[in-house]
PDB file of C-alpha atoms in Angstrom:
ATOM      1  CA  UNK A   1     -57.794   8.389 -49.472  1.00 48.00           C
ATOM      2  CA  UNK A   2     -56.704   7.877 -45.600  1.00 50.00           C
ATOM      3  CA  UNK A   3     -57.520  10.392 -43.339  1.00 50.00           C
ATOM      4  CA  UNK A   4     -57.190   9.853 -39.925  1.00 50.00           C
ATOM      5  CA  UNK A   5     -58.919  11.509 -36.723  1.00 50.00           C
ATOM      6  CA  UNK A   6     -57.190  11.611 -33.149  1.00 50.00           C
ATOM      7  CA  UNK A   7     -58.945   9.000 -30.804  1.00 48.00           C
ATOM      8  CA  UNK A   8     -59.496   9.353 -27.382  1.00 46.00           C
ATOM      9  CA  UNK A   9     -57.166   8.774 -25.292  1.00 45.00           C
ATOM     10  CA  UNK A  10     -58.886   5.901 -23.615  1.00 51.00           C
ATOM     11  CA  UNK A  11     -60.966   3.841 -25.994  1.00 56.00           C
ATOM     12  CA  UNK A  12     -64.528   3.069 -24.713  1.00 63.00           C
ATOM     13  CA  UNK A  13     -64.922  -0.235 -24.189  1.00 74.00           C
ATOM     14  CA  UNK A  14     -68.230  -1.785 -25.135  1.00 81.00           C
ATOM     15  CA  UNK A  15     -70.799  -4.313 -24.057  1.00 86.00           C
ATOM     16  CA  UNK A  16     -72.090  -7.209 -26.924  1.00 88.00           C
ATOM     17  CA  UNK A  17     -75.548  -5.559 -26.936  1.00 91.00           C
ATOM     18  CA  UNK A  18     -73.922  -2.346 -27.825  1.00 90.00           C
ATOM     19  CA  UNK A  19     -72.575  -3.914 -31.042  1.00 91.00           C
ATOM     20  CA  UNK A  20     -75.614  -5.827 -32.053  1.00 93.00           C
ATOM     21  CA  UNK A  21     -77.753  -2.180 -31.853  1.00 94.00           C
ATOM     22  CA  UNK A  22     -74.847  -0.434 -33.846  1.00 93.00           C
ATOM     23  CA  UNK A  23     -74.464  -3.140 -36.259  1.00 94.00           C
ATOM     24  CA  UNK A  24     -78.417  -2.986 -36.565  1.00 95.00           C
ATOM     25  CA  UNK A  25     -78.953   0.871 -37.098  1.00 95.00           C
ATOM     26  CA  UNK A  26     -76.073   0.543 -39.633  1.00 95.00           C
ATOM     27  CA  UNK A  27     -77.257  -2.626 -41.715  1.00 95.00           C
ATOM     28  CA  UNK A  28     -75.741  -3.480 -45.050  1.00 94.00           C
ATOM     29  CA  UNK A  29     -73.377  -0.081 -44.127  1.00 95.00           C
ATOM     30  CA  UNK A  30     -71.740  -1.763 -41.195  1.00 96.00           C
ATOM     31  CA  UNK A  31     -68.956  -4.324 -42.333  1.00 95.00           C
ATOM     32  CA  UNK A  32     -67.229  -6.776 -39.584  1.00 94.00           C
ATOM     33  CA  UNK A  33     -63.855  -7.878 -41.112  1.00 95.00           C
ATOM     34  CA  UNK A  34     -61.451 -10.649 -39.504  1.00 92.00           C
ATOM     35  CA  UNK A  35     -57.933 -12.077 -39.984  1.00 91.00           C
ATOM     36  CA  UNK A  36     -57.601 -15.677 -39.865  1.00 89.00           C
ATOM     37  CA  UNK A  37     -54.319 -17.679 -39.789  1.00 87.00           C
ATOM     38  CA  UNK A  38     -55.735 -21.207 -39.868  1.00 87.00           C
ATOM     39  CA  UNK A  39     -57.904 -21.354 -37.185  1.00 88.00           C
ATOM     40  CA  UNK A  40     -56.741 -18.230 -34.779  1.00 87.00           C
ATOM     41  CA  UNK A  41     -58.812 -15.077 -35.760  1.00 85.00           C
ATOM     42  CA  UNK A  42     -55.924 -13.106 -35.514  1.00 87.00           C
ATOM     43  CA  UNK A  43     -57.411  -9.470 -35.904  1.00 88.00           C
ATOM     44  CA  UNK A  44     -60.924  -7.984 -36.658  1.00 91.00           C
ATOM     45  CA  UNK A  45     -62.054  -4.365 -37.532  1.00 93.00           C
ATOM     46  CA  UNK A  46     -65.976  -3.133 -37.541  1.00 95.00           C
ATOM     47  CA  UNK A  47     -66.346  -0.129 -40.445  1.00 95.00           C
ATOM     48  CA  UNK A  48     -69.043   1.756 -41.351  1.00 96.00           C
ATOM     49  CA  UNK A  49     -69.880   3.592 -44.824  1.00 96.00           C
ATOM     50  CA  UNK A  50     -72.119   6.528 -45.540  1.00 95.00           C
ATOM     51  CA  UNK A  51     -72.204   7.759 -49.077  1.00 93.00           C
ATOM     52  CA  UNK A  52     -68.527   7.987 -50.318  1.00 95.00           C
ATOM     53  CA  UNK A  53     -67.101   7.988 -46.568  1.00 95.00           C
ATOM     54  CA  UNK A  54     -66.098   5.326 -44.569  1.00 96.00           C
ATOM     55  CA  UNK A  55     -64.783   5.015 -41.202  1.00 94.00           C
ATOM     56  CA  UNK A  56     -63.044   2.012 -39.032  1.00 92.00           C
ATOM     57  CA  UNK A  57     -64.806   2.658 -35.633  1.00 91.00           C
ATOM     58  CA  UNK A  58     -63.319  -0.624 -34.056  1.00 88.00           C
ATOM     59  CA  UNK A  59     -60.311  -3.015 -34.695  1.00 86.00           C
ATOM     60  CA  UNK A  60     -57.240  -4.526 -32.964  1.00 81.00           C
ATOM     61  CA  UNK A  61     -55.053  -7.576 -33.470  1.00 80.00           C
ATOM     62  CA  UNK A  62     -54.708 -10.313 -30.674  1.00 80.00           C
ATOM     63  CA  UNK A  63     -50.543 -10.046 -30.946  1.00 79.00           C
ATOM     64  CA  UNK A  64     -50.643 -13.942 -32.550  1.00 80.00           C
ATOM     65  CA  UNK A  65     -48.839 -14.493 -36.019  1.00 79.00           C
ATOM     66  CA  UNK A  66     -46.869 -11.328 -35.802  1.00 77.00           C
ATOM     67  CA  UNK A  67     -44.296 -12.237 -37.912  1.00 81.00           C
ATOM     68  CA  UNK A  68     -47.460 -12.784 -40.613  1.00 79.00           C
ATOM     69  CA  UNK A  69     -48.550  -9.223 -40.045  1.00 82.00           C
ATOM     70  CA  UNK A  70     -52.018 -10.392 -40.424  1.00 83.00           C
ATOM     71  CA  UNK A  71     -53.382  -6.802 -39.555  1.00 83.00           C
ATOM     72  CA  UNK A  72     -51.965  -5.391 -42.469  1.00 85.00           C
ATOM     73  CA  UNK A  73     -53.649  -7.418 -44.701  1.00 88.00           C
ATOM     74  CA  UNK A  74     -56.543  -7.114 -43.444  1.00 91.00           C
ATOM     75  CA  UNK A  75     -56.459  -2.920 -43.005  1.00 89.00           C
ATOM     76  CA  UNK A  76     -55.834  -3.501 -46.938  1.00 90.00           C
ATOM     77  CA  UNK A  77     -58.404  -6.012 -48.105  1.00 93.00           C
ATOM     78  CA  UNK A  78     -60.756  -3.294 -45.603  1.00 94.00           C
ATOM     79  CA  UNK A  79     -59.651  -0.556 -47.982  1.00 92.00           C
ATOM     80  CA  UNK A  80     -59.916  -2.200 -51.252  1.00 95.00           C
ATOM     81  CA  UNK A  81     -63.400  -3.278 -50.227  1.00 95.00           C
ATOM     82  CA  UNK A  82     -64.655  -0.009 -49.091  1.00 95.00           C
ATOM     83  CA  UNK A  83     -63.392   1.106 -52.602  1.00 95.00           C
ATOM     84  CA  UNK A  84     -65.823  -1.606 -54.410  1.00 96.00           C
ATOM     85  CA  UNK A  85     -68.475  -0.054 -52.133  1.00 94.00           C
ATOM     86  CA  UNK A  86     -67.769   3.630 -53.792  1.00 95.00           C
ATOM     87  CA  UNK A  87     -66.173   4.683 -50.964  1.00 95.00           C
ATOM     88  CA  UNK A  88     -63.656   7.685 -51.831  1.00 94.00           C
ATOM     89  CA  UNK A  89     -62.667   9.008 -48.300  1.00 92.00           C
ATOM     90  CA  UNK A  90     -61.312   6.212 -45.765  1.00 91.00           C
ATOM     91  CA  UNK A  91     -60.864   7.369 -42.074  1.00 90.00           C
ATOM     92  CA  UNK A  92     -58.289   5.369 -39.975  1.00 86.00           C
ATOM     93  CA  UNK A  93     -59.887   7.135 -37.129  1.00 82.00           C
ATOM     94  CA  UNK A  94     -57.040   7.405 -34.325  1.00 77.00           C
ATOM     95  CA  UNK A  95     -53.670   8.626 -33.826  1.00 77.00           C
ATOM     96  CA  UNK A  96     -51.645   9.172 -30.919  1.00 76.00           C
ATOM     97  CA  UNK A  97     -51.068  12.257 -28.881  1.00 78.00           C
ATOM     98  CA  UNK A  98     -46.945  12.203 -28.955  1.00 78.00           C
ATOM     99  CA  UNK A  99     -43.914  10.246 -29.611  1.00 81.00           C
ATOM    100  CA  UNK A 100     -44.430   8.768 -25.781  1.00 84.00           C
ATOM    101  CA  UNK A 101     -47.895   7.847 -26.506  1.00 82.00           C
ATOM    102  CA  UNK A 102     -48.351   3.989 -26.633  1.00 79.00           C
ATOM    103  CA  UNK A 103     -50.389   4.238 -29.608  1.00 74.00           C
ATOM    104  CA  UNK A 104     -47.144   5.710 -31.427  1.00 80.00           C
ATOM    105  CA  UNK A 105     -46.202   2.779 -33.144  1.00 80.00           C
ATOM    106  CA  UNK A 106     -49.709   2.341 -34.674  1.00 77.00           C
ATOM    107  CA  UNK A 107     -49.484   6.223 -35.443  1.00 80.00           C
ATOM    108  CA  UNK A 108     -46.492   5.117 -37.716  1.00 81.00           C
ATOM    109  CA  UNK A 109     -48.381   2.267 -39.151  1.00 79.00           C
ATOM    110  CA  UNK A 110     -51.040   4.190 -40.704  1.00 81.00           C
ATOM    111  CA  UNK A 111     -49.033   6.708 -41.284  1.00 83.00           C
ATOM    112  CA  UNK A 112     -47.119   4.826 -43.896  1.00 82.00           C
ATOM    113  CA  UNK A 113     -50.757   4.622 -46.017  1.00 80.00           C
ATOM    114  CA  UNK A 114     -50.289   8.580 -46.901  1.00 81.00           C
ATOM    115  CA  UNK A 115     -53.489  10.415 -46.442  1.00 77.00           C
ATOM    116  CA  UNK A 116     -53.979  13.218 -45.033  1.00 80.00           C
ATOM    117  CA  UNK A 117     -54.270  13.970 -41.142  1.00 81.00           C
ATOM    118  CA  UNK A 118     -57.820  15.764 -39.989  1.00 81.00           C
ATOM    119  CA  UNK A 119     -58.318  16.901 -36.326  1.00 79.00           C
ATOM    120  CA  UNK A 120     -61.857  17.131 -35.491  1.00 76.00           C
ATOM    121  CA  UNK A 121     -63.477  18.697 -32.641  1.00 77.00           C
ATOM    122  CA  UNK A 122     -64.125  15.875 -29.349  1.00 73.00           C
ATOM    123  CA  UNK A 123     -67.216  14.516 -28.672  1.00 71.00           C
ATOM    124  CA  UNK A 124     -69.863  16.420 -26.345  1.00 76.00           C
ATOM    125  CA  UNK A 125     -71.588  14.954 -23.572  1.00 76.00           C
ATOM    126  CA  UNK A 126     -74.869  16.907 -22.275  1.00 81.00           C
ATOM    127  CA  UNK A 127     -76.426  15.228 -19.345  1.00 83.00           C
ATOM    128  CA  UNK A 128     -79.993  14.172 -20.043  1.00 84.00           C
ATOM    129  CA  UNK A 129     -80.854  14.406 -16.039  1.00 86.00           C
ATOM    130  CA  UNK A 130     -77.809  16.904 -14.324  1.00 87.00           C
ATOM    131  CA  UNK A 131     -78.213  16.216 -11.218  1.00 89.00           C
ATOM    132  CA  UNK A 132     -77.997  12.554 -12.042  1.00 88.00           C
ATOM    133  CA  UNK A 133     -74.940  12.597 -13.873  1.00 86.00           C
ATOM    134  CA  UNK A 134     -72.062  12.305 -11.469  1.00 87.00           C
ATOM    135  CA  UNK A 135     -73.583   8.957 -10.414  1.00 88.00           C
ATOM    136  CA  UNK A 136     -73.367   7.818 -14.168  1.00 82.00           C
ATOM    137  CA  UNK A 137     -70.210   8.277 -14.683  1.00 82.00           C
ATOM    138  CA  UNK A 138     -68.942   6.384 -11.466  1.00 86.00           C
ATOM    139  CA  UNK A 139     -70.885   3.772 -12.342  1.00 84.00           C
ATOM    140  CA  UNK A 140     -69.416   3.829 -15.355  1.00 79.00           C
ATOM    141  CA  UNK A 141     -65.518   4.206 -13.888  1.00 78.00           C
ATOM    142  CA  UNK A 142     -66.830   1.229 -12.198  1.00 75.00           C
ATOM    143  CA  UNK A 143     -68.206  -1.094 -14.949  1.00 72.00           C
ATOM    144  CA  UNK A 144     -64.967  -0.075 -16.539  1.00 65.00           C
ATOM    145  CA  UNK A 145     -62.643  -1.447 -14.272  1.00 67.00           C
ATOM    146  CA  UNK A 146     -64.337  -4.661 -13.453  1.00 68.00           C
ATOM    147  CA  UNK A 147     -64.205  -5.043 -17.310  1.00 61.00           C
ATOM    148  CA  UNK A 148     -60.579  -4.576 -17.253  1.00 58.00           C
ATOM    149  CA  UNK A 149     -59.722  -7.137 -14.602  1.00 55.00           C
TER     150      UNK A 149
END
């Protein structure tokens, strides 16, 4: 029920209007989950289900309430949900490239839901304009880093 795809090894990190087109092209197939302890949201995953597939394309926990492993609950409600919905095949989507990896420890985590692992091919980028591209993607190094600080 829990296959799981390798993620990049830098997740993208995305602007609001990016979310509100992706949760609009996906409509009633796009589900936004969140962990609350009291009044801390805690954690929060964005899904997406096509047919009897479903995928977690975004999630993370803030680090409060560890102790509560709100995350955990959460990844399960997520899955029992998606089952409601008909789903059959539930991507974790991620895993991390090597015991050193820093995602190793969330590796572990959903590798204690069984499942299968399922490497798929990387995504492909083909430059609309060529000669243009280089610029894009300093600009986008760029938007990156001011992001980050």
């Amino acid at each position: 029920m829990t296959p799981r795809t390798r993620a990049p090894a830098r997740p993208a990190i995305r602007s609001r209007a990016y979310f509100e087109k992706l949760l609009a092209a996906f409509g009633d197939r796009a589900l936004v989950m969140i962990a609350r302890l009291g009044d801390d949201a805690a954690g929060a995953m964005l899904l997406v289900r096509m047919g009897d597939r479903a995928w977690e394309l975004y999630g993370g926990w803030s680090g409060a309430h560890g102790e509560a492993r709100p995350f955990y609950l959460l990844k399960w409600r997520a899955m029992l949900r998606m089952r409601q919905l008909g789903v059959r095949r539930y991507d974790m989507h991620g895993l991390a490239e090597g015991a050193a990896d820093p995602l190793a420890g969330v590796e572990n985590f959903k590798l204690g839901y069984g499942g299968e692992v399922v490497e798929w091919i990387g995504a492909l980028e083909t430059p609309v304009r060529p000669l243009l591209y280089p610029l894009w993607q300093l600009a986008a190094r760029g938007r990156l880093a001011r992001s980050a600080a």
